[in-house]
Amino acid sequence: MDEKALPRIQLEDYQRIVGPEVIEQLFQLAEPLKGLKVVHVNSTRVGGGVAEILTKLVPLSNSLGINTSWEVIAGGDEFYRCTKSFHNALQGNHVAIPKALLKAYEEVNAANAEILRPILDDADIVFIHDPQPAPLISHFPERKGKWIWRCHIDASKPYRPVWRYLRTFTSQYDASIFSIATFAQPMPHPICLIPPSIDPLSDKNMDLPGEEVDTVCRQHGIDRSRRTILQVSRFDRFKDPLGVIEAYRLAKRFAHDLQLVLAGGSADDDPEGAAVLTEVYAAAAEDPDIHILMLPADANRVINALQRSADIVIQKSLREGFGLTVTEALWKGKPVIGGNTGGIRLQVIDHHTGFLVDTPEGAAYRIRYLLHYQDKLQEMGLKGKEFVRENFLLTRHLRDHLALILSLRNGGSDRIELHRVDAALALSAPG
Ligand code: UDP
């Protein structure tokens, strides 16, 4: 791809946020890897967490002297229907995938393998993200580089027939990365645990002037004199937007000025979004205090402003990979009421950076609590921000990648646990 399309990165800017030691460590790790060719491959350049991470991780890696590029495979309707089914199946849904869709999946990968052959043949390290491009590896039996399968999905209880099929591809890799320990599946190669991250300097996460936040709210009909709860998510059943509406309704009985903002858009590779959106409109039933915002994929500053304008951020997912929206909200000093699932558990430290909930009633109870105890709300917000600074910024993510590459080039080990959220243990300790 055209690397010029990616933003330029100044490491000094990160130093101001994470401190000089973190940057120094990155340089030390990168030194023996200078000039290496690293390629990332996924299936969408915009929309969803993976694209969000690669947009900055790739230039940051380049700024350390590692020759890093990002390729995107393209497919048709059948391909995306198939990979959406994989996504649901990895998250535990019993989905039967017709043979014709599997055929399209394999054909798209075969065609993309030929397009990418010159780049991938030449690569020292290849990161393949999620199931969409997983079969690429079978077209490179003579590969010289190390290939790593990076699973961003909660694959803790996959639907077995689909996982068995996918495993014929994923087991060919030299290593796998999962976001957290419980997501990992046994593999015949080293498994590495690396949580994702956010970029504190991106449009989505940088500091914004208060006037901009006001303007964005005004433009979207959000009344800043009212208290606001927000969920930012694709319109996807696993994100439980209907549960959020229910929680809002319950909480509003006691907080009459409450308004709910549901901000979303549909990722390029998510054909189910429209159906869920229709249900959301029906459930909102023209309540003027529910704001359903369909945002374009590049509305990063708008999402940033919405997160800053909210009193509380909700992420009531029923299943979640990592949940970057949680990280983004915590970074803005907002307590998060999150579904008790997946990577949300790693970020929402119950009673410290927010609350974990299992039901709309539970979410409503916590909304009421936080609206009532403003001092708690502020305190949790501050803790959340520091927690993200320590554990979930881009610099830590790149450090883990570099350490994995070094380890693989030195022979690797059976199971590599690069990152431990020690602070989580400290925060959740009583008192
Ligand atoms: N996002 C966005 N526009 C939307 C919905 C989500 O830009 O309409 C962003 C969101 O801010 C976050 C990412 O997409 O950065 C979603 O990542 P997450 O891990 O929360 O969920 P995923 O969509 O990958 O399941």
XYZ file of C-alpha atoms and ligand atoms in Angstrom:
456
model
C 0.000 0.000 0.000
C 0.962 3.641 -0.258
C 2.737 4.271 3.037
C 2.452 8.005 2.495
C -1.243 7.664 3.269
C -0.401 6.785 6.865
C 0.257 9.577 9.375
C 3.779 10.615 10.316
C 4.813 9.765 13.857
C 7.061 11.808 16.127
C 8.379 9.697 18.971
C 9.067 12.811 21.062
C 5.339 13.481 21.157
C 4.797 10.085 22.782
C 7.620 10.717 25.204
C 5.648 13.626 26.650
C 2.826 11.210 27.478
C 4.563 7.984 28.493
C 7.921 9.296 29.739
C 11.492 8.898 28.385
C 12.122 5.413 29.822
C 9.381 3.861 27.698
C 10.768 5.414 24.506
C 14.338 4.448 25.370
C 13.238 0.845 25.842
C 11.590 0.848 22.398
C 14.823 2.009 20.772
C 16.780 -0.689 22.572
C 14.428 -3.438 21.450
C 14.333 -2.129 17.869
C 18.097 -1.816 17.474
C 18.764 -5.471 16.509
C 15.685 -5.450 14.226
C 16.585 -2.418 12.095
C 15.932 -2.918 8.384
C 13.741 -5.966 8.957
C 10.711 -6.262 6.619
C 7.490 -6.631 8.604
C 4.092 -6.890 6.882
C 0.647 -6.720 8.496
C -2.367 -8.106 6.602
C -6.053 -7.653 7.450
C -9.313 -7.218 5.540
C -10.378 -3.623 6.073
C -8.582 -0.316 6.179
C -11.355 1.502 8.066
C -13.912 0.504 10.664
C -13.374 -1.681 13.705
C -10.560 -2.077 16.170
C -7.945 -3.778 13.993
C -7.807 -1.000 11.414
C -7.700 1.542 14.220
C -4.608 -0.068 15.737
C -2.722 -0.660 12.483
C -3.192 2.944 11.367
C -0.716 4.016 14.052
C 1.237 0.897 14.947
C 2.644 0.636 11.417
C 4.100 4.179 11.245
C 5.373 3.961 14.833
C 7.233 0.783 13.951
C 8.676 2.491 10.854
C 9.857 5.416 12.965
C 12.071 2.963 14.878
C 13.783 1.908 11.649
C 11.795 -1.288 11.074
C 10.512 -1.511 7.513
C 6.801 -2.096 8.215
C 3.911 -2.154 5.742
C 0.176 -2.867 5.862
C -1.732 -4.793 3.182
C -5.489 -5.289 2.934
C -7.102 -8.259 1.199
C -10.290 -7.632 -0.749
C -13.203 -9.983 -1.342
C -16.802 -9.984 -2.506
C -20.130 -10.362 -0.756
C -19.828 -14.135 -0.198
C -16.379 -13.716 1.303
C -17.614 -11.171 3.850
C -20.679 -13.258 4.694
C -18.382 -16.169 5.327
C -15.929 -14.223 7.490
C -18.776 -12.644 9.455
C -19.952 -16.179 10.204
C -16.429 -17.098 11.320
C -16.445 -14.125 13.645
C -19.756 -15.175 15.177
C -18.669 -18.818 15.374
C -15.396 -17.966 17.119
C -17.486 -16.049 19.642
C -19.511 -19.203 20.249
C -22.521 -19.013 17.918
C -23.573 -22.270 16.296
C -23.452 -21.283 12.660
C -23.478 -23.669 9.744
C -21.401 -22.202 6.957
C -22.443 -23.372 3.481
C -19.710 -25.000 1.392
C -20.143 -22.346 -1.300
C -19.138 -19.622 1.162
C -16.084 -21.574 2.313
C -15.134 -21.991 -1.331
C -15.423 -18.227 -1.877
C -13.314 -17.664 1.260
C -10.544 -19.912 0.013
C -10.695 -18.521 -3.529
C -10.449 -14.924 -2.321
C -7.417 -15.875 -0.269
C -5.842 -17.716 -3.205
C -6.328 -14.662 -5.438
C -4.954 -12.294 -2.794
C -1.982 -14.569 -2.209
C -0.959 -14.016 -5.840
C -1.392 -10.248 -5.566
C 0.637 -10.107 -2.350
C 3.215 -12.726 -3.329
C 6.114 -10.335 -4.072
C 5.637 -8.580 -0.734
C 5.036 -11.646 1.411
C 7.806 -13.705 -0.208
C 10.200 -10.985 0.779
C 8.948 -10.420 4.338
C 10.918 -11.370 7.440
C 7.858 -11.192 9.683
C 4.180 -11.415 8.619
C 1.306 -10.593 10.971
C -2.020 -11.983 9.702
C -4.961 -10.439 11.541
C -8.081 -12.469 12.340
C -9.645 -15.236 10.243
C -10.200 -13.285 7.010
C -6.669 -13.651 5.588
C -5.732 -16.779 7.610
C -5.510 -19.160 4.584
C -2.892 -16.970 2.893
C -0.190 -18.991 4.629
C -1.088 -22.173 2.755
C 0.031 -20.460 -0.474
C 3.532 -19.858 0.881
C 4.923 -23.313 1.655
C 8.470 -22.081 0.978
C 8.206 -18.919 3.044
C 11.426 -17.578 4.492
C 9.886 -15.318 7.150
C 8.117 -16.063 10.402
C 4.335 -15.861 10.145
C 2.197 -14.897 13.130
C -1.582 -15.274 13.356
C -3.060 -12.459 15.414
C -6.533 -13.268 16.759
C -8.398 -10.188 17.997
C -11.568 -12.135 18.723
C -12.701 -13.820 21.925
C -12.119 -17.405 20.796
C -12.447 -18.893 24.259
C -15.440 -21.076 23.366
C -15.530 -21.312 19.597
C -18.131 -23.355 17.770
C -16.003 -26.467 17.287
C -16.769 -27.467 13.675
C -15.871 -23.978 12.455
C -12.759 -23.771 14.644
C -11.615 -27.184 13.386
C -11.880 -25.880 9.838
C -10.040 -22.622 10.600
C -7.402 -24.499 12.532
C -6.264 -26.211 9.349
C -4.914 -22.765 8.429
C -4.044 -21.182 11.767
C -2.041 -24.208 12.933
C 0.401 -23.633 10.058
C 1.699 -20.408 11.608
C 4.934 -20.013 13.560
C 3.155 -18.309 16.478
C -0.242 -16.955 17.499
C -1.211 -13.886 19.460
C -4.357 -13.659 21.566
C -5.479 -10.558 23.455
C -5.913 -12.178 26.837
C -5.258 -15.610 28.316
C -8.866 -16.789 28.350
C -9.240 -16.135 24.598
C -6.442 -18.486 23.647
C -6.888 -21.879 22.030
C -4.244 -24.609 22.182
C -1.889 -24.333 19.219
C 1.021 -26.425 17.967
C 3.296 -23.389 18.174
C 4.142 -20.581 20.656
C 1.187 -18.560 21.887
C 1.680 -14.996 22.945
C -0.675 -12.773 24.946
C -0.769 -9.142 23.820
C -3.674 -6.855 24.625
C -4.370 -4.171 22.018
C -3.922 -0.466 22.624
C -4.994 3.036 21.721
C -3.008 5.909 20.308
C -3.148 8.875 22.691
C -2.243 11.267 19.852
C -4.816 10.166 17.313
C -7.834 12.294 16.439
C -9.863 9.786 18.443
C -7.903 10.260 21.669
C -6.019 13.563 21.652
C -7.024 16.408 23.954
C -9.747 18.593 22.451
C -10.704 22.189 23.165
C -13.918 22.480 25.186
C -15.507 24.574 22.421
C -15.082 21.728 19.961
C -16.848 19.357 22.329
C -19.694 21.878 22.661
C -19.921 22.325 18.903
C -20.057 18.581 18.208
C -22.833 18.165 20.773
C -24.797 21.071 19.323
C -24.429 19.675 15.801
C -25.832 16.328 16.941
C -28.695 17.715 18.990
C -27.177 16.734 22.350
C -28.156 19.042 25.201
C -25.065 19.741 27.329
C -27.147 20.869 30.282
C -28.414 17.305 30.658
C -26.519 14.325 31.997
C -25.376 11.969 29.294
C -24.609 8.292 28.996
C -22.926 7.124 25.827
C -22.210 3.894 24.031
C -20.004 3.998 20.944
C -20.267 0.768 18.963
C -21.019 -0.780 15.649
C -24.698 -1.766 15.542
C -24.044 -5.387 16.332
C -26.014 -7.752 18.559
C -22.972 -8.623 20.635
C -22.737 -4.937 21.615
C -26.274 -5.179 23.037
C -27.612 -1.745 22.046
C -31.127 -2.875 23.024
C -29.860 -3.711 26.519
C -28.361 -0.219 26.735
C -31.715 1.352 25.847
C -33.354 -0.756 28.540
C -30.774 0.290 31.139
C -31.249 3.935 30.173
C -35.041 3.628 30.555
C -34.670 2.114 34.019
C -32.162 4.746 35.138
C -34.208 7.608 33.713
C -37.018 6.889 36.158
C -34.728 8.328 38.800
C -32.683 10.756 36.687
C -35.201 12.652 34.597
C -32.637 14.799 32.827
C -30.753 11.731 31.521
C -30.077 11.373 27.813
C -28.602 8.456 25.910
C -26.303 8.710 22.936
C -25.789 5.600 20.824
C -23.073 6.405 18.327
C -22.181 3.878 15.704
C -21.646 3.059 12.123
C -21.273 -0.155 10.297
C -17.802 -1.587 9.643
C -17.074 -2.334 5.989
C -17.106 -6.049 6.667
C -20.332 -6.221 8.745
C -23.445 -6.958 6.644
C -25.699 -7.452 9.702
C -25.495 -3.875 10.933
C -28.571 -2.595 9.081
C -30.908 -5.177 10.630
C -29.721 -4.369 14.158
C -30.089 -0.654 13.499
C -33.739 -1.138 12.522
C -34.370 -2.864 15.858
C -32.596 -0.077 17.709
C -34.784 2.588 16.070
C -37.880 0.583 16.981
C -36.756 0.228 20.609
C -35.926 3.923 20.899
C -39.519 4.589 19.830
C -38.899 8.234 19.025
C -37.790 9.108 22.558
C -36.321 12.609 21.983
C -33.677 11.932 24.639
C -32.215 8.981 22.782
C -29.798 10.153 20.136
C -28.898 7.527 17.564
C -25.971 8.788 15.543
C -24.820 7.093 12.379
C -21.290 8.311 11.946
C -18.989 7.930 8.960
C -15.935 5.750 9.489
C -13.630 8.759 9.761
C -15.626 10.599 12.453
C -12.779 10.210 14.926
C -12.804 13.703 16.393
C -16.584 13.500 16.708
C -16.314 10.268 18.701
C -13.548 11.823 20.785
C -15.791 14.824 21.557
C -18.778 12.615 22.359
C -16.693 10.536 24.773
C -15.454 13.711 26.458
C -18.971 15.135 26.692
C -20.446 12.055 28.387
C -20.779 11.712 32.147
C -20.577 7.931 31.982
C -19.605 5.628 29.141
C -21.375 2.306 28.701
C -20.073 -0.729 26.821
C -22.666 -3.313 27.649
C -21.351 -5.989 25.292
C -22.529 -9.572 25.636
C -19.329 -10.750 23.969
C -16.330 -8.606 23.259
C -12.885 -9.021 21.797
C -10.934 -6.452 23.722
C -13.217 -3.416 23.612
C -11.188 -0.470 22.413
C -14.105 1.845 23.074
C -13.588 1.089 26.780
C -9.911 2.024 26.592
C -10.806 5.231 24.734
C -13.371 6.232 27.349
C -11.085 5.471 30.307
C -8.345 7.537 28.686
C -10.771 10.485 28.712
C -11.261 10.112 32.430
C -14.724 8.557 32.180
C -15.829 5.668 34.363
C -17.088 2.802 32.242
C -20.031 0.528 32.941
C -19.102 -2.517 30.921
C -20.463 -5.954 30.145
C -18.772 -8.603 32.255
C -17.069 -10.251 29.307
C -13.875 -10.558 27.300
C -11.335 -7.769 27.377
C -13.737 -5.442 29.165
C -12.846 -7.404 32.301
C -9.229 -6.530 31.814
C -9.999 -2.831 31.691
C -12.989 -2.199 33.885
C -11.670 -2.987 37.332
C -14.879 -3.284 39.304
C -15.359 -0.347 41.700
C -12.061 1.201 40.574
C -12.199 2.191 36.907
C -15.923 1.461 36.520
C -18.400 -1.333 37.036
C -18.895 -4.718 35.428
C -22.524 -5.638 34.806
C -24.419 -8.653 33.516
C -27.893 -7.226 32.967
C -29.652 -4.007 31.959
C -30.896 -3.761 35.560
C -27.315 -3.989 36.817
C -26.234 -1.280 34.392
C -29.124 0.972 35.448
C -28.216 0.517 39.110
C -24.624 1.573 38.456
C -25.705 4.540 36.332
C -27.825 5.785 39.223
C -24.959 5.233 41.660
C -22.430 7.200 39.633
C -24.823 10.033 38.872
C -25.517 10.328 42.576
C -21.913 10.130 43.831
C -20.094 12.660 41.689
C -16.912 12.369 43.771
C -16.764 8.618 43.040
C -17.386 9.313 39.380
C -14.442 11.739 39.258
C -12.149 9.454 41.253
C -12.856 6.445 39.056
C -12.280 8.571 35.963
C -8.819 9.605 37.164
C -7.880 6.036 38.057
C -9.038 4.810 34.661
C -6.843 7.284 32.832
C -3.705 6.261 34.745
C -4.562 2.615 34.258
C -4.635 3.098 30.493
C -1.387 5.103 30.543
C 0.348 2.167 32.212
C -1.145 -0.678 30.233
C -2.987 0.113 27.041
C -1.156 2.732 25.003
C 0.367 2.140 21.577
C 3.933 2.247 22.873
C 3.354 -0.779 25.120
C 1.756 -2.620 22.201
C 4.735 -2.031 19.951
C 7.114 -3.056 22.736
C 5.308 -6.415 22.978
C 5.495 -6.932 19.193
C 9.206 -6.203 19.161
C 9.808 -8.584 22.034
C 7.863 -11.313 20.231
C 9.796 -10.788 16.992
C 13.086 -10.967 18.894
C 11.955 -14.111 20.633
C 10.866 -15.813 17.394
C 14.079 -14.915 15.638
C 15.983 -16.360 18.556
C 14.125 -19.640 18.387
C 10.984 -18.814 20.386
C 9.550 -20.611 23.378
C 6.405 -22.626 23.996
C 4.261 -19.972 25.535
C 5.245 -16.358 25.730
C 3.381 -14.074 28.079
C 4.751 -10.702 27.247
C 2.308 -8.509 28.963
C 0.741 -8.753 32.364
C -1.620 -6.150 33.644
C -0.086 -6.087 37.092
C -1.784 -2.843 37.906
C -5.113 -4.615 37.567
C -4.190 -6.819 40.476
C -3.084 -3.856 42.536
C -6.245 -1.920 41.755
C -8.567 -4.770 42.521
C -6.901 -5.523 45.858
C -9.248 -4.681 48.727
C -8.863 -1.222 50.234
N -15.774 3.081 16.131
C -15.878 4.096 15.218
N -17.101 4.419 14.721
C -18.215 3.752 15.101
C -18.106 2.700 16.027
C -16.853 2.391 16.521
O -14.884 4.748 14.860
O -19.275 4.095 14.632
C -14.455 2.765 16.648
C -14.340 2.837 18.153
O -14.105 4.170 18.590
C -13.176 1.897 18.403
C -13.377 0.835 17.319
O -14.137 1.453 16.288
O -11.956 2.533 18.173
C -14.150 -0.362 17.820
O -13.295 -1.223 18.477
P -13.836 -2.235 19.573
O -12.680 -3.053 19.999
O -14.540 -1.471 20.671
O -14.938 -3.093 18.847
P -15.002 -3.868 17.435
O -15.801 -2.981 16.545
O -13.613 -4.095 16.972
O -15.745 -5.126 17.796
